[in-house]
Tab-separated table of C-alpha atoms and ligand atoms in Angstrom:
chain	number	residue	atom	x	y	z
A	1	UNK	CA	-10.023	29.532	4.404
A	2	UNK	CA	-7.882	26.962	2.234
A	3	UNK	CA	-7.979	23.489	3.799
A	4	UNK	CA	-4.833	22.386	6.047
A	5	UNK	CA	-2.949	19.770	4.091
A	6	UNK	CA	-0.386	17.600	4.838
A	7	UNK	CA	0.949	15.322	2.435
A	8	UNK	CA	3.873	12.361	2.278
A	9	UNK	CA	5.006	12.308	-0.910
A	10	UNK	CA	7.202	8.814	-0.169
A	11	UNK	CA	9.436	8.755	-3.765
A	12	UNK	CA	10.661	5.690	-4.634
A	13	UNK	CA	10.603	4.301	-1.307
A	14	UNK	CA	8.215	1.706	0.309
A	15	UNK	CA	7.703	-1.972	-0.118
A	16	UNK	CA	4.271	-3.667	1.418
A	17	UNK	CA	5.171	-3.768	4.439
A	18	UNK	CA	5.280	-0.073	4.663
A	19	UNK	CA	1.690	0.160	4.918
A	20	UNK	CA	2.594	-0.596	8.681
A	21	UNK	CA	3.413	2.985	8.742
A	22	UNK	CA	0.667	4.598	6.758
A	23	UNK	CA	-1.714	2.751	9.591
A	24	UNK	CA	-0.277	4.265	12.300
A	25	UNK	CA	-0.102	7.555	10.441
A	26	UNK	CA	-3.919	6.851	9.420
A	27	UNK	CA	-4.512	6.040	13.447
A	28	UNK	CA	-2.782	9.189	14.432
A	29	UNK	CA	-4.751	11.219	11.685
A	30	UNK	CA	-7.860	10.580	13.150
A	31	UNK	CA	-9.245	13.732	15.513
A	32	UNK	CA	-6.688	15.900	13.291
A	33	UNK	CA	-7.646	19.504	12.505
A	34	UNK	CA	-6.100	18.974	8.852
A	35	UNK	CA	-6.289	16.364	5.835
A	36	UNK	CA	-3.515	14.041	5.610
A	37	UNK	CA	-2.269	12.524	2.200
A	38	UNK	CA	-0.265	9.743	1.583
A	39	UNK	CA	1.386	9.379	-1.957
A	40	UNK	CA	3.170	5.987	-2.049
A	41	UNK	CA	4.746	4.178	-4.848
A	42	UNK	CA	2.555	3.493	-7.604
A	43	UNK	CA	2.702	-0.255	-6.713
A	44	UNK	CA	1.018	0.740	-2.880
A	45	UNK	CA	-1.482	2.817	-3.962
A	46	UNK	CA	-4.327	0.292	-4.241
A	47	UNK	CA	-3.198	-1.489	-0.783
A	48	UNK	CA	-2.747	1.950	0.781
A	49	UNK	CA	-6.167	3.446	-0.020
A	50	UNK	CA	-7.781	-0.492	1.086
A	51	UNK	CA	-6.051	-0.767	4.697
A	52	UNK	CA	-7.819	2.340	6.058
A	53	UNK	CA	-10.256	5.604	5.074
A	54	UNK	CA	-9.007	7.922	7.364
A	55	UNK	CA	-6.119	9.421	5.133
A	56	UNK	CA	-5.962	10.116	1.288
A	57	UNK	CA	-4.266	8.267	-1.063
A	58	UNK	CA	-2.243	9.559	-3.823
A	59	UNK	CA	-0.316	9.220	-6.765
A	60	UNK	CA	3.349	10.730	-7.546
A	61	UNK	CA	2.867	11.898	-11.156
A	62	UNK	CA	0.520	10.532	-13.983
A	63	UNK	CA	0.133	10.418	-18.088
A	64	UNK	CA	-1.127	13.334	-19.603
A	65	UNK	CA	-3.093	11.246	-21.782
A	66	UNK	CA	-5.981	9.256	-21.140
A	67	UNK	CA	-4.928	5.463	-22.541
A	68	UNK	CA	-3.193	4.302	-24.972
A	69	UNK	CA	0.345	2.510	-26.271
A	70	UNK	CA	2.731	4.149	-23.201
A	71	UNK	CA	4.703	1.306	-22.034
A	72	UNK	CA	5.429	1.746	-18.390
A	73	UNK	CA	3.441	4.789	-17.704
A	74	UNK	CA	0.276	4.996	-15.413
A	75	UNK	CA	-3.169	7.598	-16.144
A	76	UNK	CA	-4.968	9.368	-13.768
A	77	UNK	CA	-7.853	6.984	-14.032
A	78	UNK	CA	-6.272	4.523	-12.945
A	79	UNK	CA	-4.889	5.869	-9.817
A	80	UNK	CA	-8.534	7.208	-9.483
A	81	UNK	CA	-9.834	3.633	-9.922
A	82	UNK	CA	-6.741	2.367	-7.486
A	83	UNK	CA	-8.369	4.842	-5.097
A	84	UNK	CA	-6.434	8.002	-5.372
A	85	UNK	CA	-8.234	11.104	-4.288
A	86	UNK	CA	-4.737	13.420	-5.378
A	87	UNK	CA	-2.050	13.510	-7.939
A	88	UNK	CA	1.522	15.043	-7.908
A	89	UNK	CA	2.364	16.470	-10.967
A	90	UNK	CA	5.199	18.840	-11.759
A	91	UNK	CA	7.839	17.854	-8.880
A	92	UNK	CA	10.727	19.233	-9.569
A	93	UNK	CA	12.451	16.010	-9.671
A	94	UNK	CA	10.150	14.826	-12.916
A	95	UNK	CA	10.841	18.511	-14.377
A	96	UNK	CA	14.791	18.056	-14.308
A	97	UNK	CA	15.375	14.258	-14.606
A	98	UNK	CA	12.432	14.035	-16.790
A	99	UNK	CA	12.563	17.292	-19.148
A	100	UNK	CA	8.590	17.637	-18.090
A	101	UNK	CA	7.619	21.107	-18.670
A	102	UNK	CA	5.226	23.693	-17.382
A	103	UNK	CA	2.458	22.781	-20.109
A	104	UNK	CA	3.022	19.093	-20.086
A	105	UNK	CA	2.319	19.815	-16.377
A	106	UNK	CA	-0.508	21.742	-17.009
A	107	UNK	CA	-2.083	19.311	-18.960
A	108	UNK	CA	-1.586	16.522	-16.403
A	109	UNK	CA	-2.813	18.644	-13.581
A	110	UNK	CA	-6.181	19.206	-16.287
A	111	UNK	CA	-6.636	15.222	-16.942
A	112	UNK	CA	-6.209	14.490	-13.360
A	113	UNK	CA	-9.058	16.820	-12.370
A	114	UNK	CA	-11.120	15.536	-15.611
A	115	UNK	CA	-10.422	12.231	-13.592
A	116	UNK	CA	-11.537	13.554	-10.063
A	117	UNK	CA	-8.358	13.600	-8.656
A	118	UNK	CA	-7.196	17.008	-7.234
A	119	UNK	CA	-3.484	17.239	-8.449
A	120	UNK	CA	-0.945	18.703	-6.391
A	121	UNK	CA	1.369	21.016	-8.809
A	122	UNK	CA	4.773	21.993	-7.712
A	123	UNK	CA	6.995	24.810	-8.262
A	124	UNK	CA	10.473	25.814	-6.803
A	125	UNK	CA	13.465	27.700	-8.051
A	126	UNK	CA	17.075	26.158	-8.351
A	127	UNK	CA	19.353	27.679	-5.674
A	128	UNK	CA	21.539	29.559	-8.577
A	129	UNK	CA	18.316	31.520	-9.051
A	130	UNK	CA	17.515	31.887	-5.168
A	131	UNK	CA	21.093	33.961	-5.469
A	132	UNK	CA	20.148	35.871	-8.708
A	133	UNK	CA	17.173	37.263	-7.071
A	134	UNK	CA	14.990	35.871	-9.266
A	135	UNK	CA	12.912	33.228	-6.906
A	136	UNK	CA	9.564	34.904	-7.060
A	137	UNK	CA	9.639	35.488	-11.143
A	138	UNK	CA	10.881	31.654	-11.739
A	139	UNK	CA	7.554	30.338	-9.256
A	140	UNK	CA	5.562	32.698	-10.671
A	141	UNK	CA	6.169	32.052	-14.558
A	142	UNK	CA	6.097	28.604	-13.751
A	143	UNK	CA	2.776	28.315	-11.715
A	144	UNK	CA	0.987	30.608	-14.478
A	145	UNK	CA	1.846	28.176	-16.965
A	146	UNK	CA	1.138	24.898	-15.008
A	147	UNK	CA	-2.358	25.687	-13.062
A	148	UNK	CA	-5.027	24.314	-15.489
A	149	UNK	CA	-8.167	26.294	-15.915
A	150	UNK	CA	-10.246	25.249	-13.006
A	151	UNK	CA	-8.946	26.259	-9.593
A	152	UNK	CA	-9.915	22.574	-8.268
A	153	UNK	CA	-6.043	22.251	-7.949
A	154	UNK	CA	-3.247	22.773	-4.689
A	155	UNK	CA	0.065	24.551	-5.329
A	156	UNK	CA	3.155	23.348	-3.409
A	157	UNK	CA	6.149	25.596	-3.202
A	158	UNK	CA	9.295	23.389	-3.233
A	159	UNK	CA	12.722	25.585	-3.426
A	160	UNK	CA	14.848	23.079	-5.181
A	161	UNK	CA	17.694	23.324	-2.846
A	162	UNK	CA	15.766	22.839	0.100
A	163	UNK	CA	14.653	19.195	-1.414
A	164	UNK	CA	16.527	16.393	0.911
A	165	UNK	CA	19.502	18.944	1.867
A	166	UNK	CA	18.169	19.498	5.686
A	167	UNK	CA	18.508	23.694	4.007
A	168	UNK	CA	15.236	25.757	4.347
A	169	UNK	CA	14.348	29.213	3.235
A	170	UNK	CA	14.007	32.047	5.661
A	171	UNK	CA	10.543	32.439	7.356
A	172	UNK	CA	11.040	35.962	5.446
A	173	UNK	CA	11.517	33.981	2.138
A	174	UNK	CA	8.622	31.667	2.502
A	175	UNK	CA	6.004	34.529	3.892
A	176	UNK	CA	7.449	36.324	0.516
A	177	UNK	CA	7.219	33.634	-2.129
A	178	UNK	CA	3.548	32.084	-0.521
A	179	UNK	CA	2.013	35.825	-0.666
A	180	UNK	CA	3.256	36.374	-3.682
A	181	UNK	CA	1.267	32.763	-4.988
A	182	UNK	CA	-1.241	33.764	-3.018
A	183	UNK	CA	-1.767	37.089	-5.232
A	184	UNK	CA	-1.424	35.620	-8.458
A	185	UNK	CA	-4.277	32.559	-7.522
A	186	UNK	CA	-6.525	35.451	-6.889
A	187	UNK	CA	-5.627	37.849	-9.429
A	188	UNK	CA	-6.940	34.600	-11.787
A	189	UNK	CA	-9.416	32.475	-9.804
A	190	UNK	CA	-10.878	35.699	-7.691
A	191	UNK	CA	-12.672	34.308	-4.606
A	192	UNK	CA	-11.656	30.852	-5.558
A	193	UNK	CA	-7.860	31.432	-5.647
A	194	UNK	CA	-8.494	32.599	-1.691
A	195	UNK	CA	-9.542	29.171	-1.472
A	196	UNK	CA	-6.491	27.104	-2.699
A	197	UNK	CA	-4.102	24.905	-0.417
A	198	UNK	CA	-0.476	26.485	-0.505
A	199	UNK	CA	1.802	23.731	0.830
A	200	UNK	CA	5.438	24.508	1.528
A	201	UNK	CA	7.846	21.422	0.807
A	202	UNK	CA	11.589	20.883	1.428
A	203	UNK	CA	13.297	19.402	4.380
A	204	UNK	CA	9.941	20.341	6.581
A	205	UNK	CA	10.760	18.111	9.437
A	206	UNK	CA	8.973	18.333	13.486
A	207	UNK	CA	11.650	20.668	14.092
A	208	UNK	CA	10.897	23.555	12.161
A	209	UNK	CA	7.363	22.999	10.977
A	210	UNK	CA	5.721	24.713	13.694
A	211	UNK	CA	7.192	28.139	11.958
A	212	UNK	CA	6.842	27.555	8.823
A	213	UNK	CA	2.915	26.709	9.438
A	214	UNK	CA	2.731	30.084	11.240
A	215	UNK	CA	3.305	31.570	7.557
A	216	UNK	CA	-0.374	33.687	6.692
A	217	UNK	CA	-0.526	31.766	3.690
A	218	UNK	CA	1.420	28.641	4.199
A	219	UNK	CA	-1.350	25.841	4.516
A	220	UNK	CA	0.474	22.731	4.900
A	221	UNK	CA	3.226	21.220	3.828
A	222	UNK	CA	4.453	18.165	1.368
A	223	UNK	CA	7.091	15.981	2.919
A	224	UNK	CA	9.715	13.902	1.681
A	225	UNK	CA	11.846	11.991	3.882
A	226	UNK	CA	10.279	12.981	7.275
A	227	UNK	CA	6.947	11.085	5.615
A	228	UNK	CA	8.145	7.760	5.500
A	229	UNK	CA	8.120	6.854	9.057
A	230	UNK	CA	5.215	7.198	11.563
A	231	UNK	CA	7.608	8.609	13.952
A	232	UNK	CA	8.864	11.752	11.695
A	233	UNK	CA	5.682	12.332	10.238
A	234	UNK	CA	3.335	12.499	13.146
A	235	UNK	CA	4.629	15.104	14.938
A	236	UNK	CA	4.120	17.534	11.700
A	237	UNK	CA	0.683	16.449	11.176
A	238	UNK	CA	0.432	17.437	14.692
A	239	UNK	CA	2.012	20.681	14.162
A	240	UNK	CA	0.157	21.863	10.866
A	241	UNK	CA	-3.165	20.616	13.158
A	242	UNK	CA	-2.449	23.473	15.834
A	243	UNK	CA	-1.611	25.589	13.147
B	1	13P	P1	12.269	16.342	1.578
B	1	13P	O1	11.181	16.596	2.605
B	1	13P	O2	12.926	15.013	1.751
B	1	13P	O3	13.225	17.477	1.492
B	1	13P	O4	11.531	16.244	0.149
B	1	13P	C1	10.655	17.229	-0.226
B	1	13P	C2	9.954	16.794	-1.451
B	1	13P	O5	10.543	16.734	-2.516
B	1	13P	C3	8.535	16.437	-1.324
B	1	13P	O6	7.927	16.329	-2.567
């Protein structure tokens, strides 16, 4: 069985004393029945992983080079050496404010692993293709060209409309587009591809997690906004828990 995953990815939100949250959320983690992941700011992610080792630490994107003469922009070492155990790469809002594309993605996701971090790759159609029909072939061209070659990776499914807009799928829709990863992971990792997370993300909130977690192949979820208080997010750790 893929591990249960639930992961904050917190944006550009979060100032020190934020980490007041991630301890509660590290408290309430504890006798969980999943793995919780925090990815703060870039500037928290060396306090967040020292305050506690209950929860995982990670980063919101990274280089896809190793070092060098990048003004501004942070590798996967170091948020391995800041204590990062996963990477975001991919998220939608890098791919259209950003231009990144699905193999600049790929090779992100392949340096992170090279740098033991397991990245988190995301994929999501735009809601003009949602109404074409043509969800499942967008996610599915874009995940076979962003998945390095080694299946140490998780896949989040993040329908771009559903990002902050309180808007989610249909339980149909999400059961459709998660099998449908689900098949293509094992049509090119075999046993392994049985084995990777699938985390739905877009305005998952305590509300309506408990049904989207009931999904066969829906193993988590990455949260936005509902993951930057202790309050919101608790209650879906909970949920994906008694998943
Ligand atoms: P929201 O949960 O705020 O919709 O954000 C989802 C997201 O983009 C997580 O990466």
């Amino acid at each position: 069985m893929p591990a249960k995953i639930v992961a904050g990815n917190w944006k550009m939100n979060g100032l020190h004393g934020s980490l007041n949250e991630l301890i509660a959320i590290s408290i309430a983690a504890k006798n969980l029945n999943c793995t919780t992941v925090i990815c703060p700011p870039a500037t928290l992610v060396w306090a967040a992983a020292q305050t506690q080792d209950i929860i995982s630490v990670g980063g919101q994107d990274c280089h896809d080079k190793a070092i060098g003469a990048y003004t501004g922009e942070i590798s996967a070492g170091m948020l391995a050496d800041s204590g990062a155990k996963y990477v975001i790469v991919g998220h939608s809002e890098r791919r259209s404010e950003y231009g990144e594309t699905n193999s600049l993605v790929k090779r992100k996701a392949t340096i992170a692993q090279a740098s033991d971090l397991t990245p988190i790759i995301c994929v999501g159609e735009t809601l003009d293709e949602r109404k074409a029909g043509r969800a499942i072939e967008i996610v599915l061209r874009d995940l076979t060209a962003s998945v390095p070659g080694v299946s140490d990776f998780i896949v989040a499914y993040e329908p771009i409309w559903a990002i902050g807009t309180g808007l989610i799928p249909s339980i149909h829709d999400i059961t459709e587009i998660h099998d449908a990863l689900r098949n293509l992971l094992t049509d090119r990792f075999n046993l392994a591809g049985e084995k990777i997370s699938l985390l739905y993300g877009g305005s998952v909130k305590s509300s309506n997690a408990t049904e989207i977690f009931a999904c066969i192949n829906v193993n988590g979820a990455l949260v936005g906004g509902a993951s930057l208080t202790a309050r919101d997010f608790i209650p879906i750790m909970h949920s994906l828990s008694n998943s």
